[in-house]
Coordinates of C-alpha atoms in Angstrom, one line a residue:
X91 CA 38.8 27.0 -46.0
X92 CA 37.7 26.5 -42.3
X93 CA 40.0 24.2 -41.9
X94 CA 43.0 25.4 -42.7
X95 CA 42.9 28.4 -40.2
X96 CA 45.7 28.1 -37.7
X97 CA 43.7 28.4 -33.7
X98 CA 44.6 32.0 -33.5
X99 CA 42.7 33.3 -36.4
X100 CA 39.6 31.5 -34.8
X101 CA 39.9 32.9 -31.8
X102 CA 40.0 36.4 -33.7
X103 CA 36.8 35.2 -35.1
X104 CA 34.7 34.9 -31.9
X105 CA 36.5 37.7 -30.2
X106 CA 35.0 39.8 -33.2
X107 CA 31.9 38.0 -33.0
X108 CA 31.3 38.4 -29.4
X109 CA 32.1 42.2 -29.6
X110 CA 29.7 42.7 -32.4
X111 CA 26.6 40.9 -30.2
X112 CA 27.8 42.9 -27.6
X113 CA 26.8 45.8 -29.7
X114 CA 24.0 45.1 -31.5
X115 CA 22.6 44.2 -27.6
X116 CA 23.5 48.1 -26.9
X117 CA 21.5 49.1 -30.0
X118 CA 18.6 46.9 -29.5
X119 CA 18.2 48.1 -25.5
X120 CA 18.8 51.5 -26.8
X121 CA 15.6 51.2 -30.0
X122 CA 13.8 49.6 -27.7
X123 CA 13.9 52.3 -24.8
X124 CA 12.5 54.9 -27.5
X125 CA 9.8 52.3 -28.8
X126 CA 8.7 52.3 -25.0
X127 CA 8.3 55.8 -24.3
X128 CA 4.9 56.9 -24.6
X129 CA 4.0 59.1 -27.7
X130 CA 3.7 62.4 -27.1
X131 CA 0.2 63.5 -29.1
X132 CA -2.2 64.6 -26.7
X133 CA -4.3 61.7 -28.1
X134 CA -2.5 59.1 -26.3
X135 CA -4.0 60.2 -23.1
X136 CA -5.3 57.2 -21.3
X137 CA -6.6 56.7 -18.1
X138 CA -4.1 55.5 -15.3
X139 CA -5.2 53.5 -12.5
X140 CA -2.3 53.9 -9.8
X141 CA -3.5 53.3 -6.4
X142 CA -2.8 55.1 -3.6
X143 CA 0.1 53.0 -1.6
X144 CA -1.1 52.1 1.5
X145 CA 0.0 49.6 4.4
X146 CA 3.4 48.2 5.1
X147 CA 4.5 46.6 2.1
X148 CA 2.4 46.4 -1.5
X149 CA 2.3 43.2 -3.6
X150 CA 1.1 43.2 -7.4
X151 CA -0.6 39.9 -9.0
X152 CA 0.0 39.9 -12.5
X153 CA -1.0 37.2 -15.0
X154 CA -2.5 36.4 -18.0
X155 CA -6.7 36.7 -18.1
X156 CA -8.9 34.0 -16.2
X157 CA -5.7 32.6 -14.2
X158 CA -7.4 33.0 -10.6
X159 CA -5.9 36.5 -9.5
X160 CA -9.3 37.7 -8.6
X161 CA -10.3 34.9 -7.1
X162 CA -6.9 35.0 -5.0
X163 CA -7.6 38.4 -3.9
X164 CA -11.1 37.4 -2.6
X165 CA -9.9 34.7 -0.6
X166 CA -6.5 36.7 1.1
X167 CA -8.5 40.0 1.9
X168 CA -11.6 41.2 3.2
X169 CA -12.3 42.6 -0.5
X170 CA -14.4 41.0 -2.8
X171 CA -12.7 41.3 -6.9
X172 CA -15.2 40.1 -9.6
X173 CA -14.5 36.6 -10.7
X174 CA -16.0 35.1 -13.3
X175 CA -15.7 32.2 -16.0
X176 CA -14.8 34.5 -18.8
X177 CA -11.6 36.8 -20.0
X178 CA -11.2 40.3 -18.9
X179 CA -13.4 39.9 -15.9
X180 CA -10.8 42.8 -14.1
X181 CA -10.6 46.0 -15.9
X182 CA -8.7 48.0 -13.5
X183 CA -7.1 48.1 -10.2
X184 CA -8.8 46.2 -7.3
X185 CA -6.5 47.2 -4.3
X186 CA -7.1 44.6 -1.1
X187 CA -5.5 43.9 2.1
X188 CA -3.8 41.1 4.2
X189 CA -3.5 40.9 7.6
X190 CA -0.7 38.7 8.2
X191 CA 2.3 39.1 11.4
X192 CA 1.1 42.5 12.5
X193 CA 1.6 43.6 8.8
X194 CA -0.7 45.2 6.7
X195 CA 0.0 44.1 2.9
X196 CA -1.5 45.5 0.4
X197 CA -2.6 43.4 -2.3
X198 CA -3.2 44.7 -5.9
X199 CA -5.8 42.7 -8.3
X200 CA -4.2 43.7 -11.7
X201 CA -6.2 43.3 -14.8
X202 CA -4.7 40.3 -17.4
X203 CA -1.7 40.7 -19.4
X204 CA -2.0 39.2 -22.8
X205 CA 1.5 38.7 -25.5
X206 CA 2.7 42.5 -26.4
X207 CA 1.8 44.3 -22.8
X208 CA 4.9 46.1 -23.4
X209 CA 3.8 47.8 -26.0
X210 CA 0.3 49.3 -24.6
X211 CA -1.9 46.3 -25.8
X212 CA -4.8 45.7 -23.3
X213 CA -3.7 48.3 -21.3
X214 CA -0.3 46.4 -20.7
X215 CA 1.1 49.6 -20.1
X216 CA -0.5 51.0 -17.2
X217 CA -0.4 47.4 -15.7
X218 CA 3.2 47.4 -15.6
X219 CA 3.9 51.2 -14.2
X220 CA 1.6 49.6 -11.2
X221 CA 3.6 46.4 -10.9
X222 CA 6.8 48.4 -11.4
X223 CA 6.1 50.4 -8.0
X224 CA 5.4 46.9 -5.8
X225 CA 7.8 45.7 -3.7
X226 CA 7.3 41.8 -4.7
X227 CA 5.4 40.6 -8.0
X228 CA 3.2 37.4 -7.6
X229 CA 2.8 35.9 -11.1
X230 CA 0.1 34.3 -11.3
X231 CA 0.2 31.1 -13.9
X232 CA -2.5 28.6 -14.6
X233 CA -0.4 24.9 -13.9
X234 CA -1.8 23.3 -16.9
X235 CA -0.1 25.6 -19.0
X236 CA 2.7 27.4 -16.7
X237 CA 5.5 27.1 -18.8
X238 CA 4.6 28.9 -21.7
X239 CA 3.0 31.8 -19.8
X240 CA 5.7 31.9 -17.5
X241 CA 8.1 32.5 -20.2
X242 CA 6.0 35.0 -22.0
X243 CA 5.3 37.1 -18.9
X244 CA 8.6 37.5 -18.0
X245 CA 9.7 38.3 -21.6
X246 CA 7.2 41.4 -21.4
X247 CA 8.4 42.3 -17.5
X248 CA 12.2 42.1 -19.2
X249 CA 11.7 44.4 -21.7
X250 CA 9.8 47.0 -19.8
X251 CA 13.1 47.1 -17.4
X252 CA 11.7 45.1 -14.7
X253 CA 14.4 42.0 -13.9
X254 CA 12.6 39.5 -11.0
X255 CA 14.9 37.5 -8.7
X256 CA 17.9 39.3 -10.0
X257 CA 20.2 41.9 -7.9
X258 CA 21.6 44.9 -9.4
X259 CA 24.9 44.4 -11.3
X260 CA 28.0 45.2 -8.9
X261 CA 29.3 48.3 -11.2
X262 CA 30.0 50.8 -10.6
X263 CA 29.7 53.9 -13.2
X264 CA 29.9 57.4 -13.1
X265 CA 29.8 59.6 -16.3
X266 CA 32.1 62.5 -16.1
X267 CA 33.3 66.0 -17.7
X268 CA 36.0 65.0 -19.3
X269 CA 39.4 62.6 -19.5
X270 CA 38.1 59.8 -21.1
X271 CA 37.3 56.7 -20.3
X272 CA 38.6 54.7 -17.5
X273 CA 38.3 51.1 -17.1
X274 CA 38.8 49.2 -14.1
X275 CA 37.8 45.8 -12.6
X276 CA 38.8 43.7 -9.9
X277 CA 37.6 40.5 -11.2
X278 CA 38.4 38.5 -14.2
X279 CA 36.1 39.5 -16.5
X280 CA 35.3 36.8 -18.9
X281 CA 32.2 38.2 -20.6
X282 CA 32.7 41.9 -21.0
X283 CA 36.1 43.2 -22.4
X284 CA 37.5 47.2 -22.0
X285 CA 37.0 48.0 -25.8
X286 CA 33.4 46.1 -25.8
X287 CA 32.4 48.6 -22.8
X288 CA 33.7 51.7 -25.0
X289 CA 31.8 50.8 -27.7
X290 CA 28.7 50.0 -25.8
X291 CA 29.3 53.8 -24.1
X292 CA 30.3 55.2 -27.5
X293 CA 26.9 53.8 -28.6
X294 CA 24.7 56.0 -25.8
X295 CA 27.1 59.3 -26.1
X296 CA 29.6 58.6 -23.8
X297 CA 32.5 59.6 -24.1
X298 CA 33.8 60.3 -20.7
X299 CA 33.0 58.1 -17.7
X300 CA 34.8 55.8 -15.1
X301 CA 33.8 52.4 -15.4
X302 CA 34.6 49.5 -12.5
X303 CA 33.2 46.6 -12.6
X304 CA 33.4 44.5 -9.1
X305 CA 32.2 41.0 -10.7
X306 CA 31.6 39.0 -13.7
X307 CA 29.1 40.9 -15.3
X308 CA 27.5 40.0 -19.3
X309 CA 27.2 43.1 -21.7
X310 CA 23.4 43.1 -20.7
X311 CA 23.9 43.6 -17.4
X312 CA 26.4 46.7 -18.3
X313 CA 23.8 48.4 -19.9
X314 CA 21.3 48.0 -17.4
X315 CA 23.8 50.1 -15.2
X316 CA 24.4 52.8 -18.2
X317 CA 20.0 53.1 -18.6
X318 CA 19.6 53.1 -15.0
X319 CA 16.3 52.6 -14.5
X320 CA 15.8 49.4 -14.4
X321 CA 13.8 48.0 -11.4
X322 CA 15.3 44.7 -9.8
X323 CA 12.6 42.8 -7.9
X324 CA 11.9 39.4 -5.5
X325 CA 9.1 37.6 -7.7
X326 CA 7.1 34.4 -6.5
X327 CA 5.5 32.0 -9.5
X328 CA 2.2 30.9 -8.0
X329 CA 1.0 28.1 -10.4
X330 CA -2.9 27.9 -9.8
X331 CA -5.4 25.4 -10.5
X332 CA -3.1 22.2 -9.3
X333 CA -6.1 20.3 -8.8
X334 CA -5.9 19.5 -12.7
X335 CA -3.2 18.4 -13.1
X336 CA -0.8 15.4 -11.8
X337 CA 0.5 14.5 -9.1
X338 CA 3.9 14.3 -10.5
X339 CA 3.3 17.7 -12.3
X340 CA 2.7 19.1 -9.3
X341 CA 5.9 17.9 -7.2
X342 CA 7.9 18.9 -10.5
X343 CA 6.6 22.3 -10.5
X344 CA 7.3 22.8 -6.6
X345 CA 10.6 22.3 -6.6
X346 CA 11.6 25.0 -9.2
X347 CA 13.4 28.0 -7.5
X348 CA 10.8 30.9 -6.6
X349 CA 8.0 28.7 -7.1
X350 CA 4.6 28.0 -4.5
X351 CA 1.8 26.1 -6.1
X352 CA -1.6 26.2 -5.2
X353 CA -5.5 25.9 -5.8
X354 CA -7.6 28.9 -5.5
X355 CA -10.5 26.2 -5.8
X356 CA -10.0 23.9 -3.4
X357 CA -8.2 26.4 -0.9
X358 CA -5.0 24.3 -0.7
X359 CA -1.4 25.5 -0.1
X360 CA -2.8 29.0 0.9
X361 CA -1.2 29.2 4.6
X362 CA 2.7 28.4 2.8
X363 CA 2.1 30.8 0.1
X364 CA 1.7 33.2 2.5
X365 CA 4.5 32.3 4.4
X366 CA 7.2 32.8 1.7
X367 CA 5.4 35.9 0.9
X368 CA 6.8 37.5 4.3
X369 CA 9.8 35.7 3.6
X370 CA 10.4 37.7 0.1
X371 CA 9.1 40.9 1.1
X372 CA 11.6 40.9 4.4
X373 CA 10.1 42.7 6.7
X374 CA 9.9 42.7 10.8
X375 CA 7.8 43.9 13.3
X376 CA 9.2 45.5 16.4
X377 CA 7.7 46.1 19.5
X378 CA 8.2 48.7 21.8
X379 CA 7.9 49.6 25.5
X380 CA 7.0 52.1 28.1
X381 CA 9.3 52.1 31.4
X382 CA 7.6 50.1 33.7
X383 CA 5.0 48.6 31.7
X384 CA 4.5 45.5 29.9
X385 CA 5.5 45.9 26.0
X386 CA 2.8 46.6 23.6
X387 CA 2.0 43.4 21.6
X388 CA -1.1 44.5 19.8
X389 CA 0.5 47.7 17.8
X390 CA 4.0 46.9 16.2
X391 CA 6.3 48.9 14.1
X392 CA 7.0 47.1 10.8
X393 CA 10.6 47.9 9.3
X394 CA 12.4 46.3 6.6
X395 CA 15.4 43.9 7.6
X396 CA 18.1 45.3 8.4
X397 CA 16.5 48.5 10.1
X398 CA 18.5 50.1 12.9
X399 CA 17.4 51.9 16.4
X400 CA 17.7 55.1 14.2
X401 CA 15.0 53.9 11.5
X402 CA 12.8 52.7 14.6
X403 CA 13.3 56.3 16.2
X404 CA 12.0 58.2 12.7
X405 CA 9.0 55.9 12.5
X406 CA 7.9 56.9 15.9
X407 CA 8.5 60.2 15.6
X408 CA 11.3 62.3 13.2
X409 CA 12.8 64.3 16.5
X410 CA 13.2 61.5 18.4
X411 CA 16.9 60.4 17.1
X412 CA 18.0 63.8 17.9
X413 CA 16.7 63.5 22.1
X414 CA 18.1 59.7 22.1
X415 CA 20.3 58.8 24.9
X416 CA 19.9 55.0 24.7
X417 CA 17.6 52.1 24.1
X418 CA 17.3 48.7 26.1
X419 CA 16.1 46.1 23.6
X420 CA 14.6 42.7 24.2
X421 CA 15.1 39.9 21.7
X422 CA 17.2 37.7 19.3
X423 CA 19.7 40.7 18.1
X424 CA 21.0 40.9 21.4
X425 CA 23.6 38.9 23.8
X426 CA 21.4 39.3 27.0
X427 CA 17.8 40.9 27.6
X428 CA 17.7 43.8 27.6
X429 CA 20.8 44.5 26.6
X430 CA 21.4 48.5 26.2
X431 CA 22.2 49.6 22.5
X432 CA 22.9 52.7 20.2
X433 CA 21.4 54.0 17.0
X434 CA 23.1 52.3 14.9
X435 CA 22.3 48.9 16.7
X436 CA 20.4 46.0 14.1
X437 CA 17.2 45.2 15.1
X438 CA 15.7 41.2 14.0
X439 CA 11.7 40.4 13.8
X440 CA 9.8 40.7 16.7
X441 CA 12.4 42.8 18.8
X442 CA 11.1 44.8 21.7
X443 CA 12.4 48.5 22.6
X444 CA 12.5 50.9 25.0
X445 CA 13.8 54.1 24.3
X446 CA 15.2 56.3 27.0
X447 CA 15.6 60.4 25.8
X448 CA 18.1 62.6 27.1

């Protein structure tokens, strides 16, 4: 009888419990990894549209049909996407551009996603290997019924390996030759246990490896490390066609993390859209500068943050870092303008440079 059983035995009970989710989670990733992979008959040749990356950054609108994506694209770029009042108005790729900062961003007009993308329906497949090579998603959702296709999309998105506004797990695994498994952390790990991760690397065939984990990670999260090729992405939830809805809808759906709402139709919110757009895709534009002359505003480099002298010396040319004696830079990364710097010296946005050769 329940009980009667003294505290330990329960604690047995969800220990045992929690080890055999943690399983069953390895054998469901793993069935589901071989449903995904395409089917090798010749007749299962479809057509891809991949288009060709271009610009300084690409951005992928994905959604369900007849949400505003094309109508979006149309009013960001110079490009002009069918949009009409029925389903399925986008068949394939539309690729367009933005201006914005110096930046060319290439926008791409993805056809709709409907329930089951994952598994090829409405040429959910190709959609995905498109949005799986962007940089940042835009999900497009219609506000007057956001939450369930919000939840749906990024159901689909999660099982083709994509993972939006996550970063990748701090663990660190390496399969080796022989001697074992080792298990190491340096945190307490209250979610994952040593014998849980041997079953879950027993379960994919391995039986040597060296396992640390450097936080608090959940058995999912392991075996996104074990697959390894999952794709972690910045995603921004764009609910359209606020001018339907209320007031307090609106302000509701604002203030949830990752989330910009706007009206296609009424060309509201458009300018702060973009904004956190060049906010998620972290980029900066440096200038640079001839000795003697005034610095070149109208051509900059664009660099993701973070980008060193070194990375600025390969974009303007790949022998450059080789001749480099120093650089005088202009700008918020420094102490003083100009202040003289090395390769490995951080750049921030809107930097200017002047590199002297040996």
């Amino acid at each position: 009888h329940p009980n009667f059983l003294p505290t330990s035995c329960w604690v047995c009970v969800i220990a045992a419990t929690e080890y055999h989710l943690g399983l069953l989670k390895a054998k469901l990733a793993k069935y589901r990894a071989q449903l995904l992979e395409p089917s090798k008959s010749p007749a299962a040749k479809g057509e891809g549209f991949d288009v060709m990356k271009s610009g300084d950054a690409r951005v992928a609108l994905i959604g369900f049909p007849s949400v505003g994506k094309s109508t979006f694209l149309s009013l960001m770029t110079s490009t002009a996407s069918e949009a009409a009042s029925y389903e399925f108005t986008t068949l394939t790729c539309i690729p367009g551009v933005i201006e914005y900062k110096g930046a060319n961003i290439q926008l791409l007009d993805l056809p709709g996603i409907i329930e089951g993308a994952a598994q090829g329906k409405g040429r959910g497949r190709q959609v995905i290997a498109v949005a799986r090579t962007a940089d940042v998603v835009i999900m497009m959702l219609d506000a007057t019924k956001g939450e369930v296709q919000r939840a749906l999309l990024e159901k689909e998105l999660e099982s083709v390996g994509i993972r939006l506004n996550k970063s990748k797990p701090n663990i660190y695994f390496k399969p080796k030759k022989g001697g074992g498994i080792s298990f190491n952390s340096t945190v307490t790990l209250t979610q994952c246990s040593e014998k849980l991760v041997q079953l879950i690397l027993h379960e994919y065939k391995i039986f040597n490896a060296e396992v640390l984990f450097r936080e608090d990670c959940s058995p999912d999260e392991f075996i996104d490390v074990i697959v390894g090729n999952r794709v972690y992405m910045p995603c921004l939830y764009v609910y359209n066609k606020i001018d339907q809805i209320s007031m307090e809808e609106v302000d509701r759906l604002a203030r949830r993390p990752h989330s910009v709402v706007i009206s296609c139709g009424m060309k509201l919110n458009l300018d702060y859209l973009l904004e956190k757009l060049w906010e998620y895709l972290a980029l900066t534009c440096i200038y640079t500068k001839k000795r003697g002359q005034r610095p070149d505003f109208t051509d900059a480099i664009i660099l993701r943050k973070g980008a060193s002298v070194e990375h600025v010396c390969h974009r303007i040319h790949r022998s450059l870092a080789s001749q480099f004696k120093y650089a005088l830079v202009w700008g918020t990364s420094t102490k003083y303008s100009p202040q003289r710097v090395g390769l490995t010296h951080m750049m921030e946005h809107e930097d200017v440079i002047q590199i002297v050769k040996k």
